[in-house]
Coordinates of C-alpha atoms and ligand atoms in Angstrom, one line a residue:
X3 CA 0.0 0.0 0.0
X4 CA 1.4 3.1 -0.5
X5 CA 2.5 5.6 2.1
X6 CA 1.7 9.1 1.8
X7 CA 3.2 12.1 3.3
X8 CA 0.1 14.4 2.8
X9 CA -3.4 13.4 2.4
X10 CA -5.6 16.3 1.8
X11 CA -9.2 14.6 3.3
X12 CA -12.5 14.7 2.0
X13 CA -12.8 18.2 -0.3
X14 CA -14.4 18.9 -3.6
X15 CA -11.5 18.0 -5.2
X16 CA -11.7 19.7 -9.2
X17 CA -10.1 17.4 -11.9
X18 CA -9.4 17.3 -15.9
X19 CA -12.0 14.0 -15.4
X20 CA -14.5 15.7 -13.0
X21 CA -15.3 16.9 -10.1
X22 CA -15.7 14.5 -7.3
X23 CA -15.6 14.3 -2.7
X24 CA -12.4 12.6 -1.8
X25 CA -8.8 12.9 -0.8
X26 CA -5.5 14.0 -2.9
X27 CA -2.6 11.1 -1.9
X28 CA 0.7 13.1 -2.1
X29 CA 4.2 12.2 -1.8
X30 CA 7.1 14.0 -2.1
X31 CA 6.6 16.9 -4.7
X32 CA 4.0 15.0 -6.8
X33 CA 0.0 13.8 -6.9
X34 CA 0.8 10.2 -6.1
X35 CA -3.4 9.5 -5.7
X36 CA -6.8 10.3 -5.9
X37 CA -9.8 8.6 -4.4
X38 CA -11.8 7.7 -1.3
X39 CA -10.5 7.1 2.3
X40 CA -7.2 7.1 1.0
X41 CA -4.9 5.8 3.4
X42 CA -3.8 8.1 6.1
X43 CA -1.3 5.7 8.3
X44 CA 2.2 8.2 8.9
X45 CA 0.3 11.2 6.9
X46 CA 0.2 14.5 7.5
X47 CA -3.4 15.2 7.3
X48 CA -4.9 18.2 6.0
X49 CA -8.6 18.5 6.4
X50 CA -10.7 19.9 3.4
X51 CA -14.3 19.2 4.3
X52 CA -16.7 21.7 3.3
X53 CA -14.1 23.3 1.0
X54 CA -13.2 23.0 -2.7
X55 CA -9.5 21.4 -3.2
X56 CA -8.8 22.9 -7.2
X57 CA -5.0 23.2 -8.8
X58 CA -2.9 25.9 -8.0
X59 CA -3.4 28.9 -10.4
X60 CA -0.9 29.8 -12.6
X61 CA -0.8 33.9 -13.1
X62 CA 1.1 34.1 -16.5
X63 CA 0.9 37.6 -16.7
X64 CA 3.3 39.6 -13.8
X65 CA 5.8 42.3 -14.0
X66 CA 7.8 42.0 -10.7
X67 CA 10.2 44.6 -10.0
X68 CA 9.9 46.3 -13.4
X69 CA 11.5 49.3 -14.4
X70 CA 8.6 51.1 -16.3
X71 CA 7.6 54.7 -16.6
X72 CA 10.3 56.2 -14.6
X73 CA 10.1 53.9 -11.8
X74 CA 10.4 50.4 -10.5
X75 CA 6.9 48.5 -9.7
X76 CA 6.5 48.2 -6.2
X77 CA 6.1 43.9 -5.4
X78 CA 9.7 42.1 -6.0
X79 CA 9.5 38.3 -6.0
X80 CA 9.4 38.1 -2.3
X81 CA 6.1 40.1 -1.9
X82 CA 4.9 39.8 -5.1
X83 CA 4.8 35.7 -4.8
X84 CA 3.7 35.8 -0.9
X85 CA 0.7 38.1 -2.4
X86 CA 0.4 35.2 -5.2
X87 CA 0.5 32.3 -2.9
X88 CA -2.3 34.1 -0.3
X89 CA -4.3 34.1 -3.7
X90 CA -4.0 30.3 -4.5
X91 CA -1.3 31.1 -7.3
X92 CA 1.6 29.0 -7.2
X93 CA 3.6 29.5 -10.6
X94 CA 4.0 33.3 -12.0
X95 CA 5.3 34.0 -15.7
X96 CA 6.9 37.6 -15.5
X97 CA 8.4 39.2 -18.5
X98 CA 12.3 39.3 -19.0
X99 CA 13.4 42.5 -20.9
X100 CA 16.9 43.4 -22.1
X101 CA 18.7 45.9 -20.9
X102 CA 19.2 49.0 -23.2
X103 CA 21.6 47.8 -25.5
X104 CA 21.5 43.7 -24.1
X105 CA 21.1 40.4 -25.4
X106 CA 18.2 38.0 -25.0
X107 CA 20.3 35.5 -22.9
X108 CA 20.8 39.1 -20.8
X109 CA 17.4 39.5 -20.0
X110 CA 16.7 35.6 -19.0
X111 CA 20.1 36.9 -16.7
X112 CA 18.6 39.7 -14.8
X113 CA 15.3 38.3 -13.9
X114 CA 16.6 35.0 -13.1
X115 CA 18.7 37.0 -10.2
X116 CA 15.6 39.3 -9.5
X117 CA 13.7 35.7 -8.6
X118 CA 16.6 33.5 -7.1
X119 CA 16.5 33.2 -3.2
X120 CA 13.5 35.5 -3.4
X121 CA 10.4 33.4 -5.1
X122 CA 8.3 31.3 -3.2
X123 CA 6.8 29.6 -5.7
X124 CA 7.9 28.3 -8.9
X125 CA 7.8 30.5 -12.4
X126 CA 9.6 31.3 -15.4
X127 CA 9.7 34.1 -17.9
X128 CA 8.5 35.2 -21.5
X129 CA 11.7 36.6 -23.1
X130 CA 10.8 40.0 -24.6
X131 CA 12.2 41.1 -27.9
X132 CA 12.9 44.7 -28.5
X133 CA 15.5 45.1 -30.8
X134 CA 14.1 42.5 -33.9
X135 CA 16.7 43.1 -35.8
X136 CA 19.8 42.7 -33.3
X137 CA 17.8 39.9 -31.6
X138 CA 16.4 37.9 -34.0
X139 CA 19.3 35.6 -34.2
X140 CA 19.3 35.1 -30.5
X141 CA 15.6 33.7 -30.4
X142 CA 17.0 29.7 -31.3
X143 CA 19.5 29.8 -28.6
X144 CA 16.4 30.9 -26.1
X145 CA 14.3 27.9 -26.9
X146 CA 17.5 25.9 -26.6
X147 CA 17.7 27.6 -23.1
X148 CA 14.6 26.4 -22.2
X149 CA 12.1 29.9 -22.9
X150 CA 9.7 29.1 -25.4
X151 CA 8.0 32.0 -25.0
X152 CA 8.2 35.2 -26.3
X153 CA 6.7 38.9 -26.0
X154 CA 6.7 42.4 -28.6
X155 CA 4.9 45.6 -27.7
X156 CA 2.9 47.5 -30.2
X157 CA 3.6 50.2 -28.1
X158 CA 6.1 52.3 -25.3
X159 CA 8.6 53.3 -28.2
X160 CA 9.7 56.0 -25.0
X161 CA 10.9 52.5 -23.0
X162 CA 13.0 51.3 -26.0
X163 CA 10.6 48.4 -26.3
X164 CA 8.3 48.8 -29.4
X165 CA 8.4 46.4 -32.2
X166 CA 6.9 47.4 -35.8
X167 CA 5.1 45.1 -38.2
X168 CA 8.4 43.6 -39.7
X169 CA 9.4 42.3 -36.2
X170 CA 6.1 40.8 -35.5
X171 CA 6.0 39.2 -39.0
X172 CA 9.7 37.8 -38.9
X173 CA 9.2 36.7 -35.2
X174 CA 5.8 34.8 -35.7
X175 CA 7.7 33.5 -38.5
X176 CA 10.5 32.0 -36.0
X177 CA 7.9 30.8 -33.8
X178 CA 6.4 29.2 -36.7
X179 CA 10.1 27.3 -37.2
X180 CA 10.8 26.6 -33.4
X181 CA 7.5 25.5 -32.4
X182 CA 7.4 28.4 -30.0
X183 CA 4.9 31.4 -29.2
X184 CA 5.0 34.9 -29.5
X185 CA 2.8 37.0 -26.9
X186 CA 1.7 40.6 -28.0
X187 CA 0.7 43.8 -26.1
X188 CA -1.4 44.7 -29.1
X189 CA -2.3 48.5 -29.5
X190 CA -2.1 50.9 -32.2
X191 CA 0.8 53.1 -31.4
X192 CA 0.6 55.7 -33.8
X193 CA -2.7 56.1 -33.5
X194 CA -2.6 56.8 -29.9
X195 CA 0.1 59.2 -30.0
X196 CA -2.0 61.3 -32.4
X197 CA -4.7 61.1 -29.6
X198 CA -2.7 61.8 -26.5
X199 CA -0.9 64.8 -28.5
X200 CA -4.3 65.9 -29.7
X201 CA -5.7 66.1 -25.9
X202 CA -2.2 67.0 -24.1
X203 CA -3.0 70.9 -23.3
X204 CA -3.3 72.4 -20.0
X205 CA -6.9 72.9 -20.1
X206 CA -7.8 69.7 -21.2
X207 CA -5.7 68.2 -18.3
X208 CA -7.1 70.1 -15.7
X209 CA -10.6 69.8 -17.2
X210 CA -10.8 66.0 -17.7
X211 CA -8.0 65.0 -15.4
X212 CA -7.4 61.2 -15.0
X213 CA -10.6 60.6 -17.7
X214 CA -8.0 61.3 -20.4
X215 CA -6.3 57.9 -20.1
X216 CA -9.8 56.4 -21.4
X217 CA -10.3 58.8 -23.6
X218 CA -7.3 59.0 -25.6
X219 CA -7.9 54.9 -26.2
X220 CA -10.8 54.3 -27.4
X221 CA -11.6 50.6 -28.6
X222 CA -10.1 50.9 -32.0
X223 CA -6.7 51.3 -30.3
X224 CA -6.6 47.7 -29.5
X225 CA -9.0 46.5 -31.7
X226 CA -7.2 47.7 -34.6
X227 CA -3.6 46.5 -33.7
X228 CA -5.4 43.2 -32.7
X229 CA -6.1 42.5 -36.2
X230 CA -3.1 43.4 -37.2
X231 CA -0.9 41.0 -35.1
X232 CA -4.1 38.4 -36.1
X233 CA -3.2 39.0 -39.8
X234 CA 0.3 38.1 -39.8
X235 CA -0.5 34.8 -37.5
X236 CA -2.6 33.8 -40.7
X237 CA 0.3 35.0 -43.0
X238 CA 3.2 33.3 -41.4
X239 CA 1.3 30.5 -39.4
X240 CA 3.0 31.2 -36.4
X241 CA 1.6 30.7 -32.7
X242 CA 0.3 34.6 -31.5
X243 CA -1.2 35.2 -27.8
X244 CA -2.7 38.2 -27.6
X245 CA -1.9 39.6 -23.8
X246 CA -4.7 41.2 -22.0
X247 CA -7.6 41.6 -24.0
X248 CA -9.6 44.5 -22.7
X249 CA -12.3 44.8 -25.9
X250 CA -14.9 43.3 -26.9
X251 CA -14.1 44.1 -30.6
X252 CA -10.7 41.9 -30.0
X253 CA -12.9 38.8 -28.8
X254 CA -14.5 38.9 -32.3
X255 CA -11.6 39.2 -34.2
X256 CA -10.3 36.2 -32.1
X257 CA -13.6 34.2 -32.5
X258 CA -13.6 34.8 -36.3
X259 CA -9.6 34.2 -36.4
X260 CA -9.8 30.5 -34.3
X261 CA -12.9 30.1 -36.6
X262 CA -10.7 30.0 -39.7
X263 CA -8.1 27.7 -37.8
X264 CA -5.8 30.7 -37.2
X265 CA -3.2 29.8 -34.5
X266 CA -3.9 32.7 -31.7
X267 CA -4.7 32.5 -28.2
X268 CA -6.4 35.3 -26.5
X269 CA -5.9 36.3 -22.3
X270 CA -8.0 38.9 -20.7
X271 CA -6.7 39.9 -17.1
X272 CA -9.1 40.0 -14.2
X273 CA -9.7 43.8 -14.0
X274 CA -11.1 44.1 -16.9
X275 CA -13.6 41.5 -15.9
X276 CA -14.9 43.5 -13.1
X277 CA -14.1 47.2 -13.4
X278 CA -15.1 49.6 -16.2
X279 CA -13.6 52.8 -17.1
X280 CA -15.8 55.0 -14.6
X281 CA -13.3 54.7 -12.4
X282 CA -11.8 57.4 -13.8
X283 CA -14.0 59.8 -12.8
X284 CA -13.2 59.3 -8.7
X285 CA -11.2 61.6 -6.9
X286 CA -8.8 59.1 -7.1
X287 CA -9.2 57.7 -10.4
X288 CA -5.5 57.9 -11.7
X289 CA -4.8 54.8 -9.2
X290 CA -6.5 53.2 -11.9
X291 CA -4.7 53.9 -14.5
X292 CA -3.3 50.9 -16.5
X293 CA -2.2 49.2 -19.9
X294 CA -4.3 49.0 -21.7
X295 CA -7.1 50.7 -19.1
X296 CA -10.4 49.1 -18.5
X297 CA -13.1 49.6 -20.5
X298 CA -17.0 49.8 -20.8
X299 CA -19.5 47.2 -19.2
X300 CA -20.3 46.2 -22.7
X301 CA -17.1 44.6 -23.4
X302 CA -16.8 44.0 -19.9
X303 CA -20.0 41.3 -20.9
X304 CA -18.3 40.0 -24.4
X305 CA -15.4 39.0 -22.1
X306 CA -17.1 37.1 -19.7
X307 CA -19.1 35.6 -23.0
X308 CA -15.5 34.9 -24.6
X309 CA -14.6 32.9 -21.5
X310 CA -17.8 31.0 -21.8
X311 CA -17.9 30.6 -25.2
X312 CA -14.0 29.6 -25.4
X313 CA -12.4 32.8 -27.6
X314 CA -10.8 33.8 -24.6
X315 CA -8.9 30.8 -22.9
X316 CA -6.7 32.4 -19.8
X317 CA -6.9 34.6 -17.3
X318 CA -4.4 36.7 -15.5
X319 CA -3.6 39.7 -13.7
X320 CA -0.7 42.0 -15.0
X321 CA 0.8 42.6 -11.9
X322 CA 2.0 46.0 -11.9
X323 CA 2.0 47.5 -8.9
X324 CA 2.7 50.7 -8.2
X325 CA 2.2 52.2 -4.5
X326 CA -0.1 55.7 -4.1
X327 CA 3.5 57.5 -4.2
X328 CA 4.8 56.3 -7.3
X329 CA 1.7 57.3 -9.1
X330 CA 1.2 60.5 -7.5
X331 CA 4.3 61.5 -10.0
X332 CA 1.4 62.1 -12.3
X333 CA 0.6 65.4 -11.1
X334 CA -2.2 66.1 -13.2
X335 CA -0.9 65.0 -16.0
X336 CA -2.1 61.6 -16.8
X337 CA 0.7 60.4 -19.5
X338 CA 2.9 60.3 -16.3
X339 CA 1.0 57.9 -14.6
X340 CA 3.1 54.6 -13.8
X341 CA 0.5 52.5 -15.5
X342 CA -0.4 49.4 -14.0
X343 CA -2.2 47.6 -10.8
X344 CA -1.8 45.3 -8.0
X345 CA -3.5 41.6 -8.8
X346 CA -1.8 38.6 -8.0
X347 CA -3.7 38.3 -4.3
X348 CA -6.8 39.0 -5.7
X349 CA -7.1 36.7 -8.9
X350 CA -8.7 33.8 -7.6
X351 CA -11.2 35.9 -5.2
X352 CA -12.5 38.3 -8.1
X353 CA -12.6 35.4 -10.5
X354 CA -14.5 32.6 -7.8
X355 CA -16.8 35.6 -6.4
X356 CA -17.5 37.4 -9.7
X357 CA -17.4 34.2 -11.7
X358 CA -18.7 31.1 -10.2
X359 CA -20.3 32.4 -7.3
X360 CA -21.9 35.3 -9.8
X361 CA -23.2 32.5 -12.3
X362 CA -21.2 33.6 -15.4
X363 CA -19.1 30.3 -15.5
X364 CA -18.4 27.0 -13.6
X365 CA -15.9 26.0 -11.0
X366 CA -14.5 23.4 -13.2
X367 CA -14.5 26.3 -16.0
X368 CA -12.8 28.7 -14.1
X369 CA -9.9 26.2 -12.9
X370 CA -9.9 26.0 -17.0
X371 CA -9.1 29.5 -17.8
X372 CA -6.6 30.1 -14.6
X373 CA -4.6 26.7 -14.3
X374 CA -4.9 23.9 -17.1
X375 CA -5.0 26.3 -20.3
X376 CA -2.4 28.5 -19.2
X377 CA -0.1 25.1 -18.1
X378 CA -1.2 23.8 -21.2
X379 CA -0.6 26.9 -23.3
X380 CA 2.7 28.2 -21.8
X381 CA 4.1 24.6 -21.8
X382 CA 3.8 23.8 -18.3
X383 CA 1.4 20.9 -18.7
X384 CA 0.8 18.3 -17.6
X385 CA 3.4 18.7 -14.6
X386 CA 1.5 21.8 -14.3
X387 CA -2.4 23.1 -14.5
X388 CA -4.5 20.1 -12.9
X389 CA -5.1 17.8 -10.2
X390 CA -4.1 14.4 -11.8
X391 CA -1.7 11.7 -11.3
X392 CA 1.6 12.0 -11.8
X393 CA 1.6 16.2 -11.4
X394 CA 3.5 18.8 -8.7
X395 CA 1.3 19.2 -6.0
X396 CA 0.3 22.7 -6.8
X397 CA -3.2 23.2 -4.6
X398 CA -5.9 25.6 -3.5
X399 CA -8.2 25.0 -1.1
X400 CA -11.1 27.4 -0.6
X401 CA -13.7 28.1 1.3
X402 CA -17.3 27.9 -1.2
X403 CA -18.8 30.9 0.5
X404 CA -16.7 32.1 3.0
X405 CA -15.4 35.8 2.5
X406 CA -12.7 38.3 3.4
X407 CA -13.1 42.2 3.0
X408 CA -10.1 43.5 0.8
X409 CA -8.0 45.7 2.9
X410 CA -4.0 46.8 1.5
X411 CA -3.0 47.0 5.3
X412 CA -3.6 43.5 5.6
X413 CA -2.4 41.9 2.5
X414 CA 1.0 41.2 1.2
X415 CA 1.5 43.0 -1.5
X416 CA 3.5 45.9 -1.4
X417 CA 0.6 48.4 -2.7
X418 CA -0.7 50.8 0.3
X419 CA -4.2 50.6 -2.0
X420 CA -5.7 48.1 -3.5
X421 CA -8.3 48.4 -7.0
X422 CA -10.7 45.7 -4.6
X423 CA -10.7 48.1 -1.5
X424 CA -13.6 47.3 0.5
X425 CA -14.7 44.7 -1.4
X426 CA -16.0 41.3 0.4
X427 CA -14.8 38.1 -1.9
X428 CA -14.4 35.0 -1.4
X429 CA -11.9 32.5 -2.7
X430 CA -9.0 33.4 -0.5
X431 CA -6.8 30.5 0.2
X432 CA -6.7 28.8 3.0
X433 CA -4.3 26.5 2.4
X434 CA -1.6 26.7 -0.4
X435 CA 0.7 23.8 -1.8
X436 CA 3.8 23.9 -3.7
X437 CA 5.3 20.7 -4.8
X438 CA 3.9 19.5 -1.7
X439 CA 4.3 22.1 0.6
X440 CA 2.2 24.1 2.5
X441 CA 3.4 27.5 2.0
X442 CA -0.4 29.5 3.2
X443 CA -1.9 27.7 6.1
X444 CA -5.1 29.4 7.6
X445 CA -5.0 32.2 5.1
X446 CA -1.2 33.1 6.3
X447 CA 1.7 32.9 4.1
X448 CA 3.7 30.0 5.7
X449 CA 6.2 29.4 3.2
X450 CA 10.3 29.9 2.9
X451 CA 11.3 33.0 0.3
X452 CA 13.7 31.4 -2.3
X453 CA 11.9 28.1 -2.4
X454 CA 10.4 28.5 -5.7
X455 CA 12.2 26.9 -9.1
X456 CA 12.9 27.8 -12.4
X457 CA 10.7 25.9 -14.9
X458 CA 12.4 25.7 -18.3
X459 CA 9.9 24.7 -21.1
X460 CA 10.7 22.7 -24.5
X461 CA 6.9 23.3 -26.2
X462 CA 4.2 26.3 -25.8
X463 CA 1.1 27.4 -27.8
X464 CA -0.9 24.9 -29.7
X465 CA 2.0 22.7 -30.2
X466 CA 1.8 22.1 -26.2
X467 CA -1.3 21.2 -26.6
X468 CA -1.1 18.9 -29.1
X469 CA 2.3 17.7 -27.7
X470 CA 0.4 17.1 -24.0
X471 CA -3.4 15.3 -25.6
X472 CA -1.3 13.1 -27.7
X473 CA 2.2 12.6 -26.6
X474 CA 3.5 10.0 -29.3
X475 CA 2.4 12.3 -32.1
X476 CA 4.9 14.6 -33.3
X477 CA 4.0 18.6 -34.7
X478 CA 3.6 18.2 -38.3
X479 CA 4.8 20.9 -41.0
X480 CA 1.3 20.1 -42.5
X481 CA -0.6 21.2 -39.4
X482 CA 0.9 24.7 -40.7
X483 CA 0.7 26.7 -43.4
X484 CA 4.3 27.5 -44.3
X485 CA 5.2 30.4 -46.4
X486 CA 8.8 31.2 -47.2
X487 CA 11.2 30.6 -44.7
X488 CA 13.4 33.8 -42.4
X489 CA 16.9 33.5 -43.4
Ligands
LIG15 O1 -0.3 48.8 -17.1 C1 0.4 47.8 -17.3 N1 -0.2 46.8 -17.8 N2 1.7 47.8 -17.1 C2 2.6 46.8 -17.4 C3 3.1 46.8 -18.9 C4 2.2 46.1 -19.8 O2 1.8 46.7 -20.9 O3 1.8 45.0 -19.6
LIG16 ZN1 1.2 45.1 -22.0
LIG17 ZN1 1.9 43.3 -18.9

């Protein structure tokens, strides 16, 4: 009979296969069981009644200790992954950018030592590209490396890190050739710079304040660049992810795209599940400011639908924090906002409370679209993304109705505010495994800094997929269309 060190006891424990009241058998790092009255002899036993037991979330979508507009967001790996971990989440995939004037291999460098003997749970990075043309050479050696995953901006030509059309083209063409993905932040760049310098006077400023950063992106922004990225995915046949999807114009270009058997992958982030853009219009609205900002209720409903309906496959938070100081630098003037939010506590909560317990999806949905897709898609499956057989022990468990009121002075992230203040969600952890490890226990982060790993990859995208239904069956040139080769 086999001996376990943990048996998590009689939850609702959410599977790939179903749904069912039972234990999770667990020894060492991995899910050696599942069933009923599993033996409990010499275990540590964790009790679970009267909660759901579902896989640890995977937040894909973090910028830890980013240097961005003019500063350095506020949560490192050390709070940033406490703050994770007290929100179920127990892999992060941040964004490794080059240095001005570095190599790709530099950037997987930097944020490896930004993580090491700080993380406490595992993760791994997209490697951004922002110099195609010095880079594109490098992108092999990456995948070799173990980084299968890579990210252009449409945008920020100030940071040094916008891409143009012939660097998303000739990278979704590598990507294509490597069996790797390329992730976009997809907005229309000069398009918004026309609008920002068409509404950047002193009046306008002091008469619509914070309102601007809505204003000067209206929907085409994104929707626009969407297709864009979307039409050279068709061209080349390489894997595209577009990276938080705030409009309900990009869900139908992502419907019609997958419709067509175009290879591209769409993640909305939570925020833009449960805020709208009338946020801007509080005293304090320029808190709220983020890239791209949230939007109107309507798309806010075509997201939800796209989740349902399967357009939109992840979500995730882009964790950007940036403390009431930092974005007080604005003063008045909202293109100096240090864009971004807070997120990795709160994912689960918002998405259990708004989602399941709000009727607009199912739990076994939900542990879809934050753990087995983005395993699945980021090539961290099957060892990631689901409670099965044979995987880390990566768990939640959470109380069904349970909730806590959202207060900054009591969480672990380093923002002094939160987007959620106030707010009463459920879906905090209560317990959080790692590999086995409790690292939350009683909705306190338990766990040692630095224990988290590095996960290096060999497949992401749709070749993951395919690679993780039907492992004997190798990606097929045919399964592409493949028009003329990069040099
Ligand atoms: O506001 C945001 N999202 N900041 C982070 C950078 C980005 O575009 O993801
Ligand atoms: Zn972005
Ligand atoms: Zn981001």
């Amino acid at each position: 009979m086999t001996h376990f060190d943990t048996v998590i006891k009689s939850g609702n424990v959410v599977t790939p296969a179903g749904t069912f009241a039972g234990d999770v058998g667990i020894v060492g790092e991995k899910i050696a069981a599942l069933g009923l009255d599993l033996d409990t002899s010499g275990s540590k036993v964790i009790d679970a009644s009267g909660h759901h037991v579902i896989p640890g979330v995977l937040d894909v979508h973090v910028h830890l200790e980013l240097p961005f507009c003019g500063t350095v967001s506020a949560d490192d790996y050390r709070t940033g992954t406490r703050a994770g971990a007290r929100g179920g989440v127990t892999t992060v995939i941040d964004f490794a950018i080059p240095p001005a004037g570095g190599t790709l291999d530099d950037a997987a460098d930097v944020w490896m030592k930004k993580a090491e003997g700080k993380s406490l749970i595992d993760y791994t990075f997209h490697i951004c590209i922002t110099k195609f043309q010095e880079q594109k050479d490098q992108i092999k050696g990456m995948v070799e490396r173990g980084f299968t995953t890579f990210k252009e901006f449409m945008i920020y030509e100030s940071e040094g890190w916008q891409s143009d059309d012939r660097a998303l083209f000739g990278t979704l063409e590598r990507m294509r050739d490597y069996g790797a993905m390329l992730l976009v932040h997809a907005e229309s760049a000069r398009v918004l710079d026309e609008l920002i310098s068409r509404y950047h006077t002193p009046e306008l400023m002091k008469r619509y304040g914070a309102r601007l950063h809505a204003i000067t992106r209206p929907n085409f922004v994104e929707a626009e660049a969407i297709q864009r990225a979307v039409q050279w995915c068709e061209a080349t046949g390489g894997q595209l992810y577009i990276v938080h999807m705030s409009t309900g114009e990009g869900a139908d270009t992502i419907r019609a795209a997958q419709a067509r058997g175009v290879p591209v992958i769409a993640e909305t982030c939570v925020q833009y599940l449960v805020l709208d853009d009338s946020v801007f219009a509080r005293d304090d609205g320029h808190l709220f400011a983020c890239c791209p900002q949230v939007k109107k209720p309507k798309d806010v409903e075509r997201l939800w639908a796209g989740l349902k309906h399967g357009e939109v496959s992840v979500i995730s938070t882009d964790t950007c924090t940036f403390t009431r100081e930092q974005k007080a630098m604005w003063q008045g003037d909202w293109t100096k906002i240090p864009m971004g939010m807070p997120g990795l506590e709160t994912l689960l909560p918002l998405t259990y409370t708004r989602g399941v317990l709000g009727g607009r999806i199912s739990i076994e949905e939900m542990c879809m679209k934050l753990s087995t897709n983005p395993a699945r898609i980021m090539g961290l499956y099957p060892r990631k993304g689901a409670i099965q057989v044979g995987a880390d022990a990566d768990l939640a468990i959470i109380h069904p109705t349970n909730t806590l009121t959202v207060s900054p002075s009591s969480m672990e992230t380093n923002a002094d505010w939160s987007p959620y203040d106030g707010w009463d969600l459920a879906g905090f952890s209560r317990t959080t495994l790692s590999r086995g490890d409790v690292i939350v226990d009683n909705y306190k982060v338990v766990g040692k800094e630095g224990r988290g790993r590095w996960l290096p990859r060999t497949t992401a995208g749709l070749a993951a997929n395919r690679a993780a239904s039907m492992p004997s069956t190798p990606l097929r040139s045919s399964d592409l269309e493949q028009p003329v080769k990069a040099s």
